[in-house]
CSV table of C-alpha atoms and ligand atoms in Angstrom, one decimal:
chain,number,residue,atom,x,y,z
A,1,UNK,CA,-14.8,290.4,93.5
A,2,UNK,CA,-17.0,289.1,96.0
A,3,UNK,CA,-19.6,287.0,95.0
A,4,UNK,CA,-22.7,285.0,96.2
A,5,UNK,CA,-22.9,281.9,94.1
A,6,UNK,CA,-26.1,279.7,93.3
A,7,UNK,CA,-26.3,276.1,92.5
A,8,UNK,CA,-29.9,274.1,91.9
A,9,UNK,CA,-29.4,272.4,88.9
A,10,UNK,CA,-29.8,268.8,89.8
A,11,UNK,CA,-30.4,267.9,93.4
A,12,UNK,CA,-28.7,270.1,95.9
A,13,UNK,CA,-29.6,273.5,97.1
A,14,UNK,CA,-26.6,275.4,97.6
A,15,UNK,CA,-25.5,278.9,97.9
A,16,UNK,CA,-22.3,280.2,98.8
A,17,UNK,CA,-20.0,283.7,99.1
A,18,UNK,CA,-16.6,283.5,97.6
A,19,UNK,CA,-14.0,286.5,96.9
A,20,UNK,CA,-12.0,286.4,94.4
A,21,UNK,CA,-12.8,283.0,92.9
A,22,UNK,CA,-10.6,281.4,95.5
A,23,UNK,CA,-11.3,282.1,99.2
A,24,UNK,CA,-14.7,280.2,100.3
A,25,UNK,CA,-16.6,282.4,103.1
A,26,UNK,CA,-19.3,280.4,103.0
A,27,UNK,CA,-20.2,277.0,101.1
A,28,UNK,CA,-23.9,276.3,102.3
A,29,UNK,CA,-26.0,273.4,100.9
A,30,UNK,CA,-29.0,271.2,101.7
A,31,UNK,CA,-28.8,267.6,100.2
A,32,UNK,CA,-31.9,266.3,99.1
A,33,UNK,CA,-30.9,262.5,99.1
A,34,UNK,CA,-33.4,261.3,101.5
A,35,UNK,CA,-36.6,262.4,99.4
A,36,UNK,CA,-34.9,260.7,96.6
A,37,UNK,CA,-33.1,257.4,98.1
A,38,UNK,CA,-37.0,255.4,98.0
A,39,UNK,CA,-37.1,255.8,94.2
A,40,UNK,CA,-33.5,254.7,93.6
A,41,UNK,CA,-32.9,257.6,91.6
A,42,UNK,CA,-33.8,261.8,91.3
A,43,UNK,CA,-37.2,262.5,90.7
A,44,UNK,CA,-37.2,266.2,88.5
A,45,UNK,CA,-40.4,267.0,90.3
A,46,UNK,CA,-39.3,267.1,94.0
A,47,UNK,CA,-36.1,268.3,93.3
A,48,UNK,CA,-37.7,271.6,92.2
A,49,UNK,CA,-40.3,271.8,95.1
A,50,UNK,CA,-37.4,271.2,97.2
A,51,UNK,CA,-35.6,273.3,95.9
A,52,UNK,CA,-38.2,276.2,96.3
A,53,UNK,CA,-38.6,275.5,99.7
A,54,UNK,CA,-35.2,275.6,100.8
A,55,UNK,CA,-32.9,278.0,98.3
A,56,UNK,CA,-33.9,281.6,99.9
A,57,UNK,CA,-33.1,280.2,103.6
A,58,UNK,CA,-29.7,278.5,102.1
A,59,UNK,CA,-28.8,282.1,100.8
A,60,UNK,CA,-29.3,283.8,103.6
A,61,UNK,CA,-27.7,281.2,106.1
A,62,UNK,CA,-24.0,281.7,102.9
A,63,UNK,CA,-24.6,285.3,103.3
A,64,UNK,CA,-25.1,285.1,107.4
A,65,UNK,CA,-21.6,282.7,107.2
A,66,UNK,CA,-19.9,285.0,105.6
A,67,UNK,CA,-20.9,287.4,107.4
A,68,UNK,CA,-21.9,290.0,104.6
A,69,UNK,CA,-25.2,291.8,103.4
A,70,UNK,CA,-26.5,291.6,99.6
A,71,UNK,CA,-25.3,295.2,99.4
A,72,UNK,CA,-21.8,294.4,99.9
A,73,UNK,CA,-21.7,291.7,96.6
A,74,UNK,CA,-20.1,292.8,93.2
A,75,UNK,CA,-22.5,290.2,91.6
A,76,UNK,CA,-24.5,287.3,91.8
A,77,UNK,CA,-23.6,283.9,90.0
A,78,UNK,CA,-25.7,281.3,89.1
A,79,UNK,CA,-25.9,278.0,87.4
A,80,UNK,CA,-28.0,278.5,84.0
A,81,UNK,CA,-27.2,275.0,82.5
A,82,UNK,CA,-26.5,272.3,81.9
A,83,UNK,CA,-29.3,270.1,84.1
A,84,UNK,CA,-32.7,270.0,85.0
A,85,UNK,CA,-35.1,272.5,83.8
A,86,UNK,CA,-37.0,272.9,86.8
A,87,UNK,CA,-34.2,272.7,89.1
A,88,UNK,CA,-32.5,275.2,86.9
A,89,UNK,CA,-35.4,277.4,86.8
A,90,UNK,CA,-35.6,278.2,90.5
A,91,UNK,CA,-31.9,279.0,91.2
A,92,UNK,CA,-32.1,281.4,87.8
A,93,UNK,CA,-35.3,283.0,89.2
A,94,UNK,CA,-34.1,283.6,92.4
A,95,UNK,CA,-30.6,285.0,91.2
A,96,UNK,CA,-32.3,287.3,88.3
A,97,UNK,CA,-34.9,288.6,91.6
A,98,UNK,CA,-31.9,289.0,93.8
A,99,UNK,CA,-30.5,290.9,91.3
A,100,UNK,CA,-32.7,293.3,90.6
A,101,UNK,CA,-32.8,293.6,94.4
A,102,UNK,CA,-29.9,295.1,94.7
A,103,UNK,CA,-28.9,296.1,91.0
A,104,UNK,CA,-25.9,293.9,91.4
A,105,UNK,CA,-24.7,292.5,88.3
A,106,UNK,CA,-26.0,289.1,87.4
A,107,UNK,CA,-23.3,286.0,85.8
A,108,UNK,CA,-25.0,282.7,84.2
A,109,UNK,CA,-22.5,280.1,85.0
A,110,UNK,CA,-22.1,277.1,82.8
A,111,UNK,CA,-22.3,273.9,86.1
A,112,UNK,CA,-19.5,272.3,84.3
A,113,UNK,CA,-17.3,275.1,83.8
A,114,UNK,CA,-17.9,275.5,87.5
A,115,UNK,CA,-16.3,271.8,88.7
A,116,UNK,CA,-13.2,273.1,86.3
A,117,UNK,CA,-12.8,276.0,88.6
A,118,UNK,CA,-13.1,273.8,91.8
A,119,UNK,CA,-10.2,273.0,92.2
A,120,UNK,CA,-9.0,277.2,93.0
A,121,UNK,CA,-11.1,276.7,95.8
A,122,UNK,CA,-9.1,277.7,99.2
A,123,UNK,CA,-6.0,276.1,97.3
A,124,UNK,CA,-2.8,276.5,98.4
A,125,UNK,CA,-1.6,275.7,95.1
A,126,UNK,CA,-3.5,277.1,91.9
A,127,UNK,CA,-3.7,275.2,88.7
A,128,UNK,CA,-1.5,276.6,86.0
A,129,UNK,CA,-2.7,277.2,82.5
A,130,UNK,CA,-3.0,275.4,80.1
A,131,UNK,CA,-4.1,272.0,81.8
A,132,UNK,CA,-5.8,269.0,81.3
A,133,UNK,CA,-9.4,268.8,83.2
A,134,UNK,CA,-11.1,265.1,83.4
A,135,UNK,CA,-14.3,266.3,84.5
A,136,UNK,CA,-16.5,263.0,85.5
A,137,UNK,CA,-19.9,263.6,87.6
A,138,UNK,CA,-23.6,262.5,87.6
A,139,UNK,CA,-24.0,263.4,84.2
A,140,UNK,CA,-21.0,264.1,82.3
A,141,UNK,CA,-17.6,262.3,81.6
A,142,UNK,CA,-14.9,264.8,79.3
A,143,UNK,CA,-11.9,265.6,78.6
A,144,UNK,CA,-11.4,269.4,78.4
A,145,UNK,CA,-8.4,271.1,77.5
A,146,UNK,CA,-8.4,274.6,79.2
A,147,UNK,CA,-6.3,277.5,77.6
A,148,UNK,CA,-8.0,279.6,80.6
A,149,UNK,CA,-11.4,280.5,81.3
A,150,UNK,CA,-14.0,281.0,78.6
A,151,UNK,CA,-11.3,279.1,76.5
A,152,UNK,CA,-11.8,275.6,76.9
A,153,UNK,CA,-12.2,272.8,74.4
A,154,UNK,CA,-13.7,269.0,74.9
A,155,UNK,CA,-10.7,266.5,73.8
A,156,UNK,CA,-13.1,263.7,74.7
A,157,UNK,CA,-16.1,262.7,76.2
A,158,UNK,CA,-18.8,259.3,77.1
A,159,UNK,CA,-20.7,258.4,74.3
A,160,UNK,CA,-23.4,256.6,76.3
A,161,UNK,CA,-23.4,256.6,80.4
A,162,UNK,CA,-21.5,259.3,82.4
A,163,UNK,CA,-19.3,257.4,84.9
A,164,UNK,CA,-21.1,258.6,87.8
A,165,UNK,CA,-24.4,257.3,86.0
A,166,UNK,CA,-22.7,253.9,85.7
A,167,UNK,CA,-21.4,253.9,89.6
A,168,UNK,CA,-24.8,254.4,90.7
A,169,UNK,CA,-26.7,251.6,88.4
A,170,UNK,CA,-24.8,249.1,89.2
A,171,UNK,CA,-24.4,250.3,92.8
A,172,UNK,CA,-28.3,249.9,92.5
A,173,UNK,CA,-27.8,246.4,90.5
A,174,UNK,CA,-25.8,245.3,94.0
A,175,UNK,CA,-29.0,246.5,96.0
A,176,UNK,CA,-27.2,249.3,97.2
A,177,UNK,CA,-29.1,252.9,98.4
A,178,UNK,CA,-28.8,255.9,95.9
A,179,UNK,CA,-26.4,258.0,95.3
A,180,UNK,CA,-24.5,254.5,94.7
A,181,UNK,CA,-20.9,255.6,93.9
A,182,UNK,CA,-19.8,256.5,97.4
A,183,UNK,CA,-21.4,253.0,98.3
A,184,UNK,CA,-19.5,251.2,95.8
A,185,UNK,CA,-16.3,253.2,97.1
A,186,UNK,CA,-16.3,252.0,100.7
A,187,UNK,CA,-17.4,248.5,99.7
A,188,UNK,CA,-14.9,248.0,97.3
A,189,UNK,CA,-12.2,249.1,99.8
A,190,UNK,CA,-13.1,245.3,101.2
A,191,UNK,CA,-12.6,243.8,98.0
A,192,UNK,CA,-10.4,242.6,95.7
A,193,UNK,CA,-10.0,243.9,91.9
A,194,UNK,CA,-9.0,240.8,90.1
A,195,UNK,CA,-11.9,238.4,90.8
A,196,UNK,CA,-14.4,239.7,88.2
A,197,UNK,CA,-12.8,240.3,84.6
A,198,UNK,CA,-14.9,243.0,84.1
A,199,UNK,CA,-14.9,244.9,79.9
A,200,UNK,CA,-12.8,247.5,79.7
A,201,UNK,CA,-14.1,250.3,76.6
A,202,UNK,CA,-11.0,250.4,74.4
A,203,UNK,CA,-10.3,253.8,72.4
A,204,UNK,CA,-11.2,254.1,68.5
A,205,UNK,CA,-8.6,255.2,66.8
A,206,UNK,CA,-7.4,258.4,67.4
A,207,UNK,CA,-10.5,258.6,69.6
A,208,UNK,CA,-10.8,260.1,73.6
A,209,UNK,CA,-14.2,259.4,73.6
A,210,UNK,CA,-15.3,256.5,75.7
A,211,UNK,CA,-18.4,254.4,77.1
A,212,UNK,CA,-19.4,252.8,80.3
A,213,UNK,CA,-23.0,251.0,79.0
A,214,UNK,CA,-21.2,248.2,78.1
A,215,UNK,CA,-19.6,247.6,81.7
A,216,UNK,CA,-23.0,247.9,83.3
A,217,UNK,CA,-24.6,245.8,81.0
A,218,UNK,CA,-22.0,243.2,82.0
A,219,UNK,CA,-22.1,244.0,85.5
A,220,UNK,CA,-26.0,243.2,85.1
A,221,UNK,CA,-25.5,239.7,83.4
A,222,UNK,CA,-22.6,239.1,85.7
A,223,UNK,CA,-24.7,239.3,88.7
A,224,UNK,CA,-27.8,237.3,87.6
A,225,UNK,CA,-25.2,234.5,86.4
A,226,UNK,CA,-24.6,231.5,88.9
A,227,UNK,CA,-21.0,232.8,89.7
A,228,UNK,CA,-22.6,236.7,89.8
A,229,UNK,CA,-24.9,235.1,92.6
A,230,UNK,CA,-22.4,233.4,94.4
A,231,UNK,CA,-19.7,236.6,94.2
A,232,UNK,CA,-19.0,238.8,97.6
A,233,UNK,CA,-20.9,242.1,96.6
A,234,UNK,CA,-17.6,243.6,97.6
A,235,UNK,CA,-15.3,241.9,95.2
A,236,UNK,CA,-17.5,243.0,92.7
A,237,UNK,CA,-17.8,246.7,93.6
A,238,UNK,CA,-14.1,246.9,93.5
A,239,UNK,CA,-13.5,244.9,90.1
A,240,UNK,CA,-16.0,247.2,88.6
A,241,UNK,CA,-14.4,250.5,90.6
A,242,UNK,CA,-11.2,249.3,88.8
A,243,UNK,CA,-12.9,248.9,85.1
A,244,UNK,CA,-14.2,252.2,85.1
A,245,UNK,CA,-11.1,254.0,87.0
A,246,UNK,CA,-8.7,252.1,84.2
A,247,UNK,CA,-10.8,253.4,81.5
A,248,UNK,CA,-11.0,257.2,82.7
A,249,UNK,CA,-7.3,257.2,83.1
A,250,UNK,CA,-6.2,255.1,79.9
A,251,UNK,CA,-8.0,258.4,78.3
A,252,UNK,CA,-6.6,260.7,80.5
A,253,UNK,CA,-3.1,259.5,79.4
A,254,UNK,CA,-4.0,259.4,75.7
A,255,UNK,CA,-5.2,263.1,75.5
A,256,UNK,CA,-2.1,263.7,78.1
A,257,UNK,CA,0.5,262.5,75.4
A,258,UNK,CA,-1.1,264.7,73.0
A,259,UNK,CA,-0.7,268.0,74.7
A,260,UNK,CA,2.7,267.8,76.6
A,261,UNK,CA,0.7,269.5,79.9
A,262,UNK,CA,2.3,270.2,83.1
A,263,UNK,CA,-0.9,270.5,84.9
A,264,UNK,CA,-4.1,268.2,85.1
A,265,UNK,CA,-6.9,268.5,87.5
A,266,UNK,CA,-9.8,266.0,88.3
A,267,UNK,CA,-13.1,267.3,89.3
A,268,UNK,CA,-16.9,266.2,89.8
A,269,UNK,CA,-18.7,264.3,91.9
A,270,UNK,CA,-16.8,261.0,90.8
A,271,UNK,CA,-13.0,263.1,91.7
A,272,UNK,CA,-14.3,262.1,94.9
A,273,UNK,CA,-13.7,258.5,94.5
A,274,UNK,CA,-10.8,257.2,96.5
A,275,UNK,CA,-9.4,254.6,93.3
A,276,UNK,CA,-9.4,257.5,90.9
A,277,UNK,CA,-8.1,260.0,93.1
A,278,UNK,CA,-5.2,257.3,94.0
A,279,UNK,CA,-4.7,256.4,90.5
A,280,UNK,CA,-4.5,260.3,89.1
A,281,UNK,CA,-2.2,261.2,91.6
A,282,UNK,CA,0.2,258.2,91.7
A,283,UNK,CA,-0.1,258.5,86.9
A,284,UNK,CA,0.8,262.2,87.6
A,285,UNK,CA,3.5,261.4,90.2
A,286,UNK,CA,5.4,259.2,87.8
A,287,UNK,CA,4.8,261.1,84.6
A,288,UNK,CA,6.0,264.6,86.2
A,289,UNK,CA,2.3,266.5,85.6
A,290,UNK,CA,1.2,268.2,88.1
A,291,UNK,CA,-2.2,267.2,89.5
A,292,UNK,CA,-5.0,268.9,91.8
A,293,UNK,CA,-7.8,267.7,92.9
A,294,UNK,CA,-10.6,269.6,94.9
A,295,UNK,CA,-11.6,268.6,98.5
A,296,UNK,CA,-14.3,266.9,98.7
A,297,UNK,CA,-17.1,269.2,99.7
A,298,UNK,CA,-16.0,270.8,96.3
A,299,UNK,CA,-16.2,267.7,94.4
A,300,UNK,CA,-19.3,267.4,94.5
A,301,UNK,CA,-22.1,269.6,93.4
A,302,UNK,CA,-21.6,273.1,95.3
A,303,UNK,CA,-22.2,276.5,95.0
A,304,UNK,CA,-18.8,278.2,95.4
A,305,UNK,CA,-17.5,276.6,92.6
A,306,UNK,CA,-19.9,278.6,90.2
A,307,UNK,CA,-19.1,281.5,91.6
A,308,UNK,CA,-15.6,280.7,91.5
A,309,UNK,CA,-16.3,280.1,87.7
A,310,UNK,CA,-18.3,283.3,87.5
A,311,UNK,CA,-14.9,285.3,88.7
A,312,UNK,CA,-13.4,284.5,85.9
A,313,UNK,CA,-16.3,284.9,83.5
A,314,UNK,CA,-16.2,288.6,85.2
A,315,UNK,CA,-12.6,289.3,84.5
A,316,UNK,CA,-13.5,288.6,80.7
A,317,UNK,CA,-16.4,291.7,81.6
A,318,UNK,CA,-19.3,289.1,80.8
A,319,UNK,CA,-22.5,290.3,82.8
A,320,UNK,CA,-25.7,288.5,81.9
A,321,UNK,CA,-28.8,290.5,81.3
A,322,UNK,CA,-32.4,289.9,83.8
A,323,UNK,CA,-33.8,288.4,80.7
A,324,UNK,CA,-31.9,285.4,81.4
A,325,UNK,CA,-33.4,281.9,81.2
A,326,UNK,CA,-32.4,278.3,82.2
A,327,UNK,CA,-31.1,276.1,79.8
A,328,UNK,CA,-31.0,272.4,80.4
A,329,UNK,CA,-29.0,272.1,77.2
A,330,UNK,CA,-26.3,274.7,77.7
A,331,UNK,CA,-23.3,274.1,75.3
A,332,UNK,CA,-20.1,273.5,77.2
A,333,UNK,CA,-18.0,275.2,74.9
A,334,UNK,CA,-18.9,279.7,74.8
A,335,UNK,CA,-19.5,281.0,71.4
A,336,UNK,CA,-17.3,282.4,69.3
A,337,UNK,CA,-15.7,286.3,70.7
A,338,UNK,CA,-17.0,285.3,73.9
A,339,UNK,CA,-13.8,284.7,75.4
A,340,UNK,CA,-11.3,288.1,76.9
B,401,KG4,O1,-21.0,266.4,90.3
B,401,KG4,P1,-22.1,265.7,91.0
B,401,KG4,O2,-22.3,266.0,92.5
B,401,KG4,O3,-23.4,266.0,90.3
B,401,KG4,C1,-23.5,266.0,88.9
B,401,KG4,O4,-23.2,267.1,88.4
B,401,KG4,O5,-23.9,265.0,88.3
B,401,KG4,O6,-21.8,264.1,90.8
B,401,KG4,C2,-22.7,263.2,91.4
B,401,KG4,C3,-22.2,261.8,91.0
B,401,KG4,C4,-23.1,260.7,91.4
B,401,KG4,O7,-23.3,259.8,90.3
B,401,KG4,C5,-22.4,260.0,92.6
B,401,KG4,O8,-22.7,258.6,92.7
B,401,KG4,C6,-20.9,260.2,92.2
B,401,KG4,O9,-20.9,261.5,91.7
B,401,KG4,N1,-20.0,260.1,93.3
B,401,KG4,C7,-19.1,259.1,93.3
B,401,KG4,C8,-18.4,259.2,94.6
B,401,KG4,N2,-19.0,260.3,95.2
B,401,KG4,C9,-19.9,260.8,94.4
B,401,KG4,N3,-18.8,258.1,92.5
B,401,KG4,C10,-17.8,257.3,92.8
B,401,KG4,N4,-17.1,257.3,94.0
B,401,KG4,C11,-17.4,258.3,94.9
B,401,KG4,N5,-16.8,258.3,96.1
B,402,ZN,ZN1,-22.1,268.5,88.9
């Protein structure tokens, strides 16, 4: 299938032309950062104006790339939910329009089920199933167990912060700009781990749930204590890096141990980070699992990943109906006979 994929549900504007859920012909997107950076955070209001300002020229510049016309497509894919209503709401209107257009078949993509898929992405070397995803972004931090697509369970997942959420408060604590976790990765690559003695969440039993609050809490205290003021800002990026890095992969192992897997794969915007990627790869190195783990431009938020997502959902015949509306609360897990 050939696809044109739509991502807008937080604060990039991306669009992108993928066949088969693997090859990438085009991976457009427009990062908003700079209208966000002076309020330290996203606001939900400009990312939507943004967003309507910038999504139809970022679908024809994926579908210019790849050098095809809306005629060509077997269906349009777009991110329905999870995220920000607004945000949501523009890339949904836009795909249900397009659509229409062309009476091409329309796919709502679940965003997270799309950074499970990222890692087919131009891959020399496909994830087998069943495998073990640790999915850590912006907003979410789980463990899924994925039988195949449409046919994942959550193993695990933050009770509180996401991990990204935590990287970029207390990259913000450190007077860092926004989005803070690639600052706190490049900083803490000048640092050293063991001078702050940063929490680490410990499982409940029989638990793969976790928490990052508490970390940032004492990441905030740290810093307005007389040895916080005196630290190097680098030192403390990378002890706090190393908290949160040991505490995704303690889990990782747990839920590892539990399902004898041969195959793990690390994706979302935090996959990105250079500790976690090194500490995935070097766990699955010396415990015989096979890992992947996405580029980064497919780390990240991106819109060839929900079309890669979509490909699958199409396989299982699932074609959404022009009635379709965001939702900022879609459940990660499909209802019941959903699945092929
Ligand atoms: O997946 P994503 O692009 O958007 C969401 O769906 O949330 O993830 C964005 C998150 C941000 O919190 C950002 O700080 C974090 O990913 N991030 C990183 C790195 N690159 C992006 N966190 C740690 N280290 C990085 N290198
Ligand atoms: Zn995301």
């Amino acid at each position: 299938m050939l696809l044109l994929g739509i991502e807008t549900s937080c604060d990039d504007t991306a669009a992108a032309v993928v066949r088969d859920g693997r090859h990438v012909l085009s991976n457009v997107s427009t990062n908003q950062d700079a209208f966000h950076a002076k309020f330290g955070g996203i606001v939900p209001e400009i990312a939507s104006r943004r967003h309507v300002e910038l999504l139809s020229a970022a679908i024809e510049d994926a579908l210019d790339r790849a050098g095809v016309a809306l005629g060509d497509l077997d269906g349009i894919a777009v991110t329905a939910g999870p995220g920000l209503v607004g945000s949501l709401a523009i890339g949904v209107a836009e795909a249900k329009a397009l659509a229409y257009a062309s009476g091409k078949p329309l796919y709502a993509v679940n965003h997270l089920h799309g950074h499970i898929f990222a890692p087919f992405l131009d891959a020399a070397d496909e994830p087998e199933y069943p495998f073990l995803a640790l999915l850590v972004s912006g907003g979410h931090s789980q463990l899924v167990h994925v039988d195949g697509p449409l046919r994942m369970r959550i193993l695990g997942r933050t009770l509180d912060d996401a991990a990204g959420e935590a990287f970029d408060k207390t990259a913000r604590l450190l007077g860092l700009p926004y989005p803070g976790g690639p600052q706190i990765d490049r900083l803490a690559r000048e640092g050293d781990a063991t001078a702050v003695a940063f929490p680490r969440n410990r499982a409940t039993r029989g638990s793969l749930d976790m928490s990052f609050s508490g970390l940032k809490t004492s990441a905030k205290y740290f810093l307005a204590s007389p040895d916080g003021r005196d630290a190097v800002a680098a030192d403390v990026a990378a002890s706090f890096q190393a908290a949160v890095v040991d505490v995704l992969m303690d889990r990782t192992k747990r839920a590892a141990q539990r399902g004898a897997y041969r195959t793990a794969v690390l994706s979302g915007g935090v996959a990105a980070n250079s500790a976690l990627q090194r500490a995935f790869g070097e766990w699955g190195a010396a415990s015989g699992i096979r890992t992947h783990v996405p580029p980064l431009r497919y780390c990240t938020d991106n819109a060839a990943m929900i079309a890669a997502a979509a490909d699958r959902q199409g396989e299982a015949a699932r074609a959404d109906a022009l009635t379709l509306t965001a939702n900022p609360n879609l459940p990660f897990e499909p209802a019941a006979g959903a699945a092929a």
